[in-house]
XYZ file of C-alpha atoms in Angstrom:
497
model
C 368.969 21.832 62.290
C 369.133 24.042 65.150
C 367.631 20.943 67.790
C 371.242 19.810 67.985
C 372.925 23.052 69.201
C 370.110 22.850 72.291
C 371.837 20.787 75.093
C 374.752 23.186 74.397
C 373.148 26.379 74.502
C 370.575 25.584 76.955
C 372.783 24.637 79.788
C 375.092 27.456 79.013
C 372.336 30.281 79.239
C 371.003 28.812 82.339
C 374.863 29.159 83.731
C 374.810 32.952 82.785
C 371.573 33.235 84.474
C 372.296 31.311 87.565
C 375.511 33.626 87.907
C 373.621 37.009 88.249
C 371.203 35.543 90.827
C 373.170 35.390 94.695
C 369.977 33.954 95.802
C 370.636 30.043 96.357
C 366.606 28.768 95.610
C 367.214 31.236 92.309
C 369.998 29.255 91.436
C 368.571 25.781 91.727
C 365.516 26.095 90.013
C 367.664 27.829 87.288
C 369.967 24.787 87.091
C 367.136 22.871 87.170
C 365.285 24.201 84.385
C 368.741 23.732 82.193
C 369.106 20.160 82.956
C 365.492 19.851 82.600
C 365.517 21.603 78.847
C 369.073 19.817 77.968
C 367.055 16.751 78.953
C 363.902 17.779 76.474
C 365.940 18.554 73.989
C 368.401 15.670 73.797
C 365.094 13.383 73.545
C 364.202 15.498 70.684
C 367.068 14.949 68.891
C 366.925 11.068 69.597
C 363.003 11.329 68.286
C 364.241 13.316 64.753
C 367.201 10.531 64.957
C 364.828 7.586 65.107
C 362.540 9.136 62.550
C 365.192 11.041 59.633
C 368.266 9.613 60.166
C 372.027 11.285 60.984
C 370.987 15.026 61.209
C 373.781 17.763 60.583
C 373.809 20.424 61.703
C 377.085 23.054 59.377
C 377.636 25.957 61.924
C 377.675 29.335 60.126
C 376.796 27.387 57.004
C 380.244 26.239 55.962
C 380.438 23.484 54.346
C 382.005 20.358 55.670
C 384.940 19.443 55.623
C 385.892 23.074 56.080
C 383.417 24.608 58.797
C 382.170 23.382 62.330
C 380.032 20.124 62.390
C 377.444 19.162 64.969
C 376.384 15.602 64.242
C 373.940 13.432 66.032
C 373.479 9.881 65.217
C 372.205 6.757 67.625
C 374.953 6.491 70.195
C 375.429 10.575 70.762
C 372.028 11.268 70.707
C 371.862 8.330 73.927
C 374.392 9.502 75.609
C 373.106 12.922 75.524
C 369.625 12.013 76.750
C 371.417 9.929 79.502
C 373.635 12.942 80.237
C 370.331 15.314 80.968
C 368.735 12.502 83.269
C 371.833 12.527 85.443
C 371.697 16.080 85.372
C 367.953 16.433 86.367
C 369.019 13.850 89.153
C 372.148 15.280 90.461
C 370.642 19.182 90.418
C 367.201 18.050 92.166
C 369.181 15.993 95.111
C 371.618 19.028 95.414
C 368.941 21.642 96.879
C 369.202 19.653 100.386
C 373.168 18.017 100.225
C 375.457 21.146 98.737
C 376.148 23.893 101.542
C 375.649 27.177 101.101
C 379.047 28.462 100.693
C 379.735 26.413 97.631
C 376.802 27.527 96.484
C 377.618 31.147 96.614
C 381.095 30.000 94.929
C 379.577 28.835 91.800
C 378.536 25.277 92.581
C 375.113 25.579 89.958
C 377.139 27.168 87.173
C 379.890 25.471 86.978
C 378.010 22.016 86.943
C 375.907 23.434 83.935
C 378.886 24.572 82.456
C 380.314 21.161 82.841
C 377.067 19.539 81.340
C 377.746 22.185 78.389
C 381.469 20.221 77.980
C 379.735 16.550 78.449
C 377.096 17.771 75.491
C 379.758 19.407 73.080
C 381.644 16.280 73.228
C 378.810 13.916 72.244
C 377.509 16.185 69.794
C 380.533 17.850 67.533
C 381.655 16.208 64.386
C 385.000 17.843 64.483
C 388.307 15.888 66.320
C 389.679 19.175 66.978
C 386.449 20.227 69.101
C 386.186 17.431 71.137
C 389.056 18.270 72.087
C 387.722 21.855 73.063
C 385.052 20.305 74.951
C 387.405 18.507 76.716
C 388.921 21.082 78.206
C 385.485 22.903 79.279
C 384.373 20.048 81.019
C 388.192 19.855 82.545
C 387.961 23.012 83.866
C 384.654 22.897 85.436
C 384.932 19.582 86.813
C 388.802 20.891 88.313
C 386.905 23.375 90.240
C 383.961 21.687 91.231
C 386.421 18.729 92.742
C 388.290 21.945 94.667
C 385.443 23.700 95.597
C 385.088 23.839 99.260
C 388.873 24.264 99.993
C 389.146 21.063 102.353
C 392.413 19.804 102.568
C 391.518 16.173 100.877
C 389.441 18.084 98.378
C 392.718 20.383 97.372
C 395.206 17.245 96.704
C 392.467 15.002 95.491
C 392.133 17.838 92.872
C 395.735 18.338 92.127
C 396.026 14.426 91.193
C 392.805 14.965 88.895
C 394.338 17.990 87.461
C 397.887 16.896 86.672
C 397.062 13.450 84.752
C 394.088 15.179 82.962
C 396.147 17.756 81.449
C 398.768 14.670 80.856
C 396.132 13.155 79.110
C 394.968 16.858 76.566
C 398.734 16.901 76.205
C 399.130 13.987 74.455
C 395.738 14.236 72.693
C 396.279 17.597 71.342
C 399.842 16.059 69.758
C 397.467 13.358 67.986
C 395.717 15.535 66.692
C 398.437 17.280 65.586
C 400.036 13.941 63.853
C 396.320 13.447 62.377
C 396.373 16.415 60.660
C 399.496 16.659 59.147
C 398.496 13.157 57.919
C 394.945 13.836 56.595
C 394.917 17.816 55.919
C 391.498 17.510 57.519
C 390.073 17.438 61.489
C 386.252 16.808 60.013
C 385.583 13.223 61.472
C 383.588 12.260 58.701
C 386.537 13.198 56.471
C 389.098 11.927 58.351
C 387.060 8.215 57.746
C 387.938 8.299 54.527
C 391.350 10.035 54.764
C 393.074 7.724 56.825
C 391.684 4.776 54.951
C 393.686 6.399 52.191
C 396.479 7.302 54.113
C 400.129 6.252 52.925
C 401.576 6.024 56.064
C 399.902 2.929 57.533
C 402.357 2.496 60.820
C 402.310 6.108 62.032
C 398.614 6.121 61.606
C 398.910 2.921 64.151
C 400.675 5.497 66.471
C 398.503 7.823 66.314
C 395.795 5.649 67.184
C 397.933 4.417 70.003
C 398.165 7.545 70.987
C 394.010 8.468 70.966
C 393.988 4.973 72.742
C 396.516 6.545 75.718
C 394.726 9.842 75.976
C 390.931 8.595 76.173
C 391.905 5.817 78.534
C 393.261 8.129 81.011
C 389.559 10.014 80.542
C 387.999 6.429 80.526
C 390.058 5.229 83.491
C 391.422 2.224 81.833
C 394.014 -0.166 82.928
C 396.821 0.867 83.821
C 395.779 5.188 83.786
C 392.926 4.226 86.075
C 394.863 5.282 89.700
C 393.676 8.763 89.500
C 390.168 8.184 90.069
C 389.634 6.160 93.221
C 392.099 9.166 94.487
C 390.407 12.125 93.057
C 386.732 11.473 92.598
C 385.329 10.561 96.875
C 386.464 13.727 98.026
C 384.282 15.731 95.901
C 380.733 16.682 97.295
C 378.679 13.550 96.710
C 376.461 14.915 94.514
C 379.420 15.984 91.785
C 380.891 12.447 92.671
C 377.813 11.160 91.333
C 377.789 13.135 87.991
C 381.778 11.955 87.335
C 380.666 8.661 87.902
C 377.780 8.504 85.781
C 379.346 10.702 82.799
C 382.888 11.719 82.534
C 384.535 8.510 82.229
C 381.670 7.343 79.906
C 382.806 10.179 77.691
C 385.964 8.917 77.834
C 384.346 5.666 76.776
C 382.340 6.911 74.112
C 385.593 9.018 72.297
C 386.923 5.466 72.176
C 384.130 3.905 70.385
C 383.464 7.040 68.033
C 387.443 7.020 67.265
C 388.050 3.106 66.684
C 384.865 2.264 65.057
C 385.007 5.325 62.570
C 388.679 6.113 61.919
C 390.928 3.393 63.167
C 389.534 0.090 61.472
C 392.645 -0.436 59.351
C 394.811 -2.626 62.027
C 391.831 -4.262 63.800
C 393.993 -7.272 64.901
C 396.530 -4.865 66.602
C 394.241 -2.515 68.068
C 391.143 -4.377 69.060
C 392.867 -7.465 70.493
C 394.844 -4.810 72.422
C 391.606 -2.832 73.347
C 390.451 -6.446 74.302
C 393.683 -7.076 76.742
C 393.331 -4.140 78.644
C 389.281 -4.256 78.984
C 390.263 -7.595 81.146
C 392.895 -6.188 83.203
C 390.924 -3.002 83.747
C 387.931 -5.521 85.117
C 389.895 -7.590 87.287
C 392.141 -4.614 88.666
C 389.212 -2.476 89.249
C 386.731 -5.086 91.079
C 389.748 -6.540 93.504
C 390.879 -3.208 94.535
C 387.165 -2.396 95.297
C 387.122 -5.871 97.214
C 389.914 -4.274 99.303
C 388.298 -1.130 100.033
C 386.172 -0.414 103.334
C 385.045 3.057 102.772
C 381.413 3.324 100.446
C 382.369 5.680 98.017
C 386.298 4.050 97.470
C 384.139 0.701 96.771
C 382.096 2.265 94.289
C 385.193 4.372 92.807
C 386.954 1.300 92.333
C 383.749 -0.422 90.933
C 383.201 2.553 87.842
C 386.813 1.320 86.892
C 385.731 -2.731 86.491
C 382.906 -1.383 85.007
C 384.403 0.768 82.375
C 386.346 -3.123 81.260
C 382.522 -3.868 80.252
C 382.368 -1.300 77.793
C 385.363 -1.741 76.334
C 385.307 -5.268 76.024
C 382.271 -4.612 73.491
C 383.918 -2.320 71.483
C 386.934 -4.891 71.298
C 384.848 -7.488 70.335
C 384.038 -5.470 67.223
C 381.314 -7.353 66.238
C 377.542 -5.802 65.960
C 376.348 -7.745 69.040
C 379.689 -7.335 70.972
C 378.885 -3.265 70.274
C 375.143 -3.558 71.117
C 376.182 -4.886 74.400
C 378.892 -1.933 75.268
C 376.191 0.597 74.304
C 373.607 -1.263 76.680
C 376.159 -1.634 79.068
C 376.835 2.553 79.182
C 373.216 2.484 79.331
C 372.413 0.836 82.448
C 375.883 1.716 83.975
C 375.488 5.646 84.224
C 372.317 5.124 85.456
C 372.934 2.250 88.137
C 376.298 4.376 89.429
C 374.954 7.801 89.661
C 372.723 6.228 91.748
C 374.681 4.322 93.987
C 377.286 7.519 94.852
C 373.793 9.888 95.552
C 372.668 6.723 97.846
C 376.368 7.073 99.416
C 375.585 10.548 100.283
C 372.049 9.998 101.753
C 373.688 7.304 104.279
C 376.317 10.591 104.991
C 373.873 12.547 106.033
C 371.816 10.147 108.261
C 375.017 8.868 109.907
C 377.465 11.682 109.448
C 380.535 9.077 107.729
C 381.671 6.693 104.670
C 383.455 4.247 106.782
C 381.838 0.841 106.809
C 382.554 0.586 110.735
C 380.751 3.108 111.410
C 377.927 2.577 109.832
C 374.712 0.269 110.254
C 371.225 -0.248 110.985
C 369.324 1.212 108.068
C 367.824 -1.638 107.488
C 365.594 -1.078 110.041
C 365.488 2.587 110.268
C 365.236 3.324 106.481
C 363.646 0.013 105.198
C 362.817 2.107 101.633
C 366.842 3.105 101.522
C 367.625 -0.148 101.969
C 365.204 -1.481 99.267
C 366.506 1.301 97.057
C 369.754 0.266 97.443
C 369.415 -3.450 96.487
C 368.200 -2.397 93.425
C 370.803 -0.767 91.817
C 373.556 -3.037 93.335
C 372.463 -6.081 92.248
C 372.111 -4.532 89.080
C 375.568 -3.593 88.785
C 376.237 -6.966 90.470
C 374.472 -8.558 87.134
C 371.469 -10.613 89.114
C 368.369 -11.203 86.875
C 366.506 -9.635 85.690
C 367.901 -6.183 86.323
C 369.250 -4.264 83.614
C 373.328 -5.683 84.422
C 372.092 -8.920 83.520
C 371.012 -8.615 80.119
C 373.939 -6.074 79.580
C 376.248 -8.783 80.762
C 374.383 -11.481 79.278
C 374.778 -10.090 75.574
C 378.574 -9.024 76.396
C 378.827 -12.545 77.558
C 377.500 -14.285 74.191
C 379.437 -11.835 71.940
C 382.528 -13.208 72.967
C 381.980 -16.810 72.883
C 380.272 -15.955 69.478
C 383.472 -15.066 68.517
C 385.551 -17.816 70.334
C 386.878 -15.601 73.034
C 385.828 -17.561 75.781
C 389.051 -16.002 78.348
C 387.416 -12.647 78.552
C 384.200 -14.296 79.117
C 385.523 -15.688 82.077
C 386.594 -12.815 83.023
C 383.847 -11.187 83.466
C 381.981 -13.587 84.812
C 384.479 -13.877 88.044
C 384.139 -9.904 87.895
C 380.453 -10.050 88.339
C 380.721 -12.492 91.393
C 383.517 -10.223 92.652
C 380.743 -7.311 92.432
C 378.358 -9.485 94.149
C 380.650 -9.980 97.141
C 381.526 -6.106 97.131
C 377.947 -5.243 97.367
C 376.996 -7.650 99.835
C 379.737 -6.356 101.869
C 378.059 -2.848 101.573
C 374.660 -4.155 102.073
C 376.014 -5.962 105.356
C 378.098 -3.549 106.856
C 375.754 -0.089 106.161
C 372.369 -1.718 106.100
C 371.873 -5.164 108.258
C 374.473 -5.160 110.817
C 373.797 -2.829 114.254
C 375.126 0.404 114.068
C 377.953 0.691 116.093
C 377.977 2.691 119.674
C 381.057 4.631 119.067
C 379.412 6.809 115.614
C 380.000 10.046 114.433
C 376.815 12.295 115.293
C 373.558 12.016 113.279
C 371.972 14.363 111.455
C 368.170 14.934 111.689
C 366.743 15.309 108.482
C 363.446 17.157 107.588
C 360.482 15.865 105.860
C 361.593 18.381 103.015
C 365.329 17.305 102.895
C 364.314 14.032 102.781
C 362.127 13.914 100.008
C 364.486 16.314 97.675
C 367.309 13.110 98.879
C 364.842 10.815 97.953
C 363.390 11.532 94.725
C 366.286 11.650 92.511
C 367.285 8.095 94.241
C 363.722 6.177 93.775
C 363.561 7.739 90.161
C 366.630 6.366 89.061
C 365.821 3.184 90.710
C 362.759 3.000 88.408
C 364.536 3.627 85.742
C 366.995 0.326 86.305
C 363.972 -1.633 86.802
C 362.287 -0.336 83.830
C 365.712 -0.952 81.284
C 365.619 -4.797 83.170
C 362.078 -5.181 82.397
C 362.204 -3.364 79.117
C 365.550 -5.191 78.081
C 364.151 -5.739 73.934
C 363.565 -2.636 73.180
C 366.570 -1.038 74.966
C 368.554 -3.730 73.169
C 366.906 -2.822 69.359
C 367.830 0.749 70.448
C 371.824 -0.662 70.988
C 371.659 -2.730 68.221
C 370.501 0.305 66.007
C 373.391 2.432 67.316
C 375.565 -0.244 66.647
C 374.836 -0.679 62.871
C 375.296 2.679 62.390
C 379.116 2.675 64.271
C 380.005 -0.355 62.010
C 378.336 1.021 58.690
C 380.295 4.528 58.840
C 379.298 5.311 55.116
C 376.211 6.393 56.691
C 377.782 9.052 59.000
C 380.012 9.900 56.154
C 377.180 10.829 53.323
C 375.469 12.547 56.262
C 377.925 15.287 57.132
C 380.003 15.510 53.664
C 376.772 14.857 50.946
C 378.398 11.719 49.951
C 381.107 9.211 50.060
C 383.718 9.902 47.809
């Protein structure tokens, strides 16, 4: 059905648009109206999800194994609609926080084309075109972390750069491995290929190999260094669309890849997967603890964070999974927010450095308020959506008798407590100290297209905490699905052989 080619095309069209306008309001409400339709249309496909099934979509009506699959089931069709809400967010705060000149340098098409990339790679059934989508979202996020030409922006973008194509490097040589292996690239065929495969240990490599080149995407222990260096010196609002999405695709090529083809040495991956969720947690949330610049905390915090998710799909279990997938949920939504509430605080107080910073409590009581909310969130403080992510995480591994990770991530939580108190102390209740960079005057306009995009999202993490059953029944459906893969199988190939 054509619904699933939508959050590709739509955000692409509204890039070619968007480039033969100069005019900047042109632009916006352009980009706007693409993340707005990728948004419609991603809900559509979760509605015809919910209601029919898997729906596959054969492009030029070859047959699979041997044409181009589009497949959405549960888990891409929620990470797409989550990838058009950031998008709505992030475009609608950037009318009053992106300058002109970037602007004028492509700032509205690239981050549509990037949305194009972040859509492709939920959305295509094919291991060879996620890699293609990959590399569009690559490119477009390399230049939007450039663009400006500030000296910080230029090496923060060389680091992202070098270990990204590091990382495509070694995933296009998987791929290579995999198909000289399977004869196929067709992820529903490769299922059943590689549980036929007679080469059991170089399928492990492989595997290892997928494992190395999504955690670099996914910032896992130990490729995680790039991102704390790479991802504050971007303009806030693009910091806040990394944060929310790229490393969660990252995430989710993990989960598609080790719950569809690599189940044959589940002791040897997953327990690995397992080992390196728990360092990725506790490296991430002490080296945020260290930090005393606002977005470097919160860099260093989508890092811990991403240790959630994994943990989940190392668990391998359907409520271990159900808990990743509500994690992702409230995670993309909590840190978006958090990294556009960074650059509101910017612009009323002109830095990012904790010392510098203070007061807000009493000069922007509803920033404050709609700052707590997200943070303790992420912080896991009932009954925000963090806690019931965590909660379920939590139980899945003592369910299991993994009661070490479980620790884990409970000392990670109060680890994310003290880093957001920290925050809320230095930027919010303390005075603002004498010796400040200038501040900006804001208009009633500015302030309400900053504003918006933060209370919305806000909502939203209130609503998933409040809402927590039927947000959970939505995980636990996705989950079923990753751990029954006959089901994605029959729907892109006809049937299981």
């Amino acid at each position: 059905m054509g619904l699933l080619l939508l959050p590709i095309l739509i955000p692409f069209f509204a890039a070619v648009l968007a480039l033969l306008w100069r005019n900047r309001r042109a632009q916006w409400v352009l980009a706007l109206i693409g993340a707005g339709g990728l948004l419609a249309s991603a809900i559509g496909i979760l509605a015809v999800v919910a209601r029919d099934g898997i729906q596959v979509i054969q492009v030029g009506d070859w047959p699979a194994p041997f044409g181009i699959s589009f497949v959405a089931d549960y888990l891409s069709a929620i990470m797409t609609v989550l990838g058009g809400i950031i998008a709505v967010a992030v475009v609608f705060f950037s009318r009053a926080s992106v300058d002109r000149r970037r602007v004028r340098f492509g700032y509205y098409p690239l981050l549509l084309i990037l949305m194009m990339g972040i859509s492709g790679s939920f959305l295509t059934g094919d291991i060879f075109n996620l890699y293609v989508w990959f590399e569009v979202m690559l490119m477009a996020s390399f230049v939007l972390v450039a663009l400006g030409n500030e000296r910080a922006q230029l090496e923060g973008a060389f680091k992202y750069v070098t270990i990204n194509l590091i990382s495509s490097a070694i995933f296009l040589t998987a791929v290579g491995l995999l198909y000289s292996i399977t004869g196929t690239l067709n992820m529903a065929h490769l299922s059943i290929q590689l549980a036929e495969a007679q080469q059991p240990v170089l399928v492990t490599v492989v595997a290892i190999m997928f494992l190395i080149a999504f955690g670099i995407k996914a910032a896992l222990f130990p490729f995680f260094f790039w991102l704390p260096a790479s991802y504050p010196v971007a303009p806030v609002a693009i910091t806040a669309l990394f944060a929310g999405l790229l490393t969660k695709v990252g995430v989710y090529a993990l989960i598609r890849v080790f719950t569809l083809l690599f189940t044959q040495e589940i002791d040897y991956t997953h327990n690995l997967l397992l080992v390196l969720s728990g360092l990725t947690m506790l490296t991430g949330v002490l080296g945020a603890a260290s930090q005393n610049e606002f977005r470097r905390i919160l860099s260093f915090h989508i890092i811990s964070q991403i240790g959630y998710m994994v943990m989940g799909l190392a668990l391998f279990t359907p409520l271990a999974l159900a808990g990743a997938i509500f994690y992702i949920i409230h995670h993309i939504i909590v840190k978006a927010n958090l990294f556009l509430i960074s650059g509101v605080v910017h612009r009323l107080q002109g830095s990012y450095e904790l010392k510098y910073l203070g007061g807000l409590y009493r000069s922007h009581f509803l920033l404050a308020v709609l700052f707590l909310i997200p943070a303790m969130s992420l912080a896991g403080i009932p009954p925000l959506s963090g806690f019931w992510a965590k909660f379920v995480l939590i139980r899945a591994s003592f369910e299991v008798d993994q009661p070490v990770i479980a620790a884990v991530a409970l000392v990670v939580s109060i680890l994310t407590l003290f880093s957001m108190t920290k925050i809320w102390a230095e930027v919010f209740w303390k005075n603002r100290p004498e010796t400040t960079p200038d501040t900006r005057l804001l208009t009633p306009g500015m302030w309400r297209q900053l504003i918006v995009p933060v209370a919305a999202l806000a909502t939203l993490t209130i609503a998933i905490g409040l809402l927590a059953e039927p947000v959970f029944d939505l995980s636990s459906r996705a989950a079923s699905q990753l751990l029954a893969p006959e089901e994605y199988v029959s729907a892109v190939l006809g049937s299981v052989p």
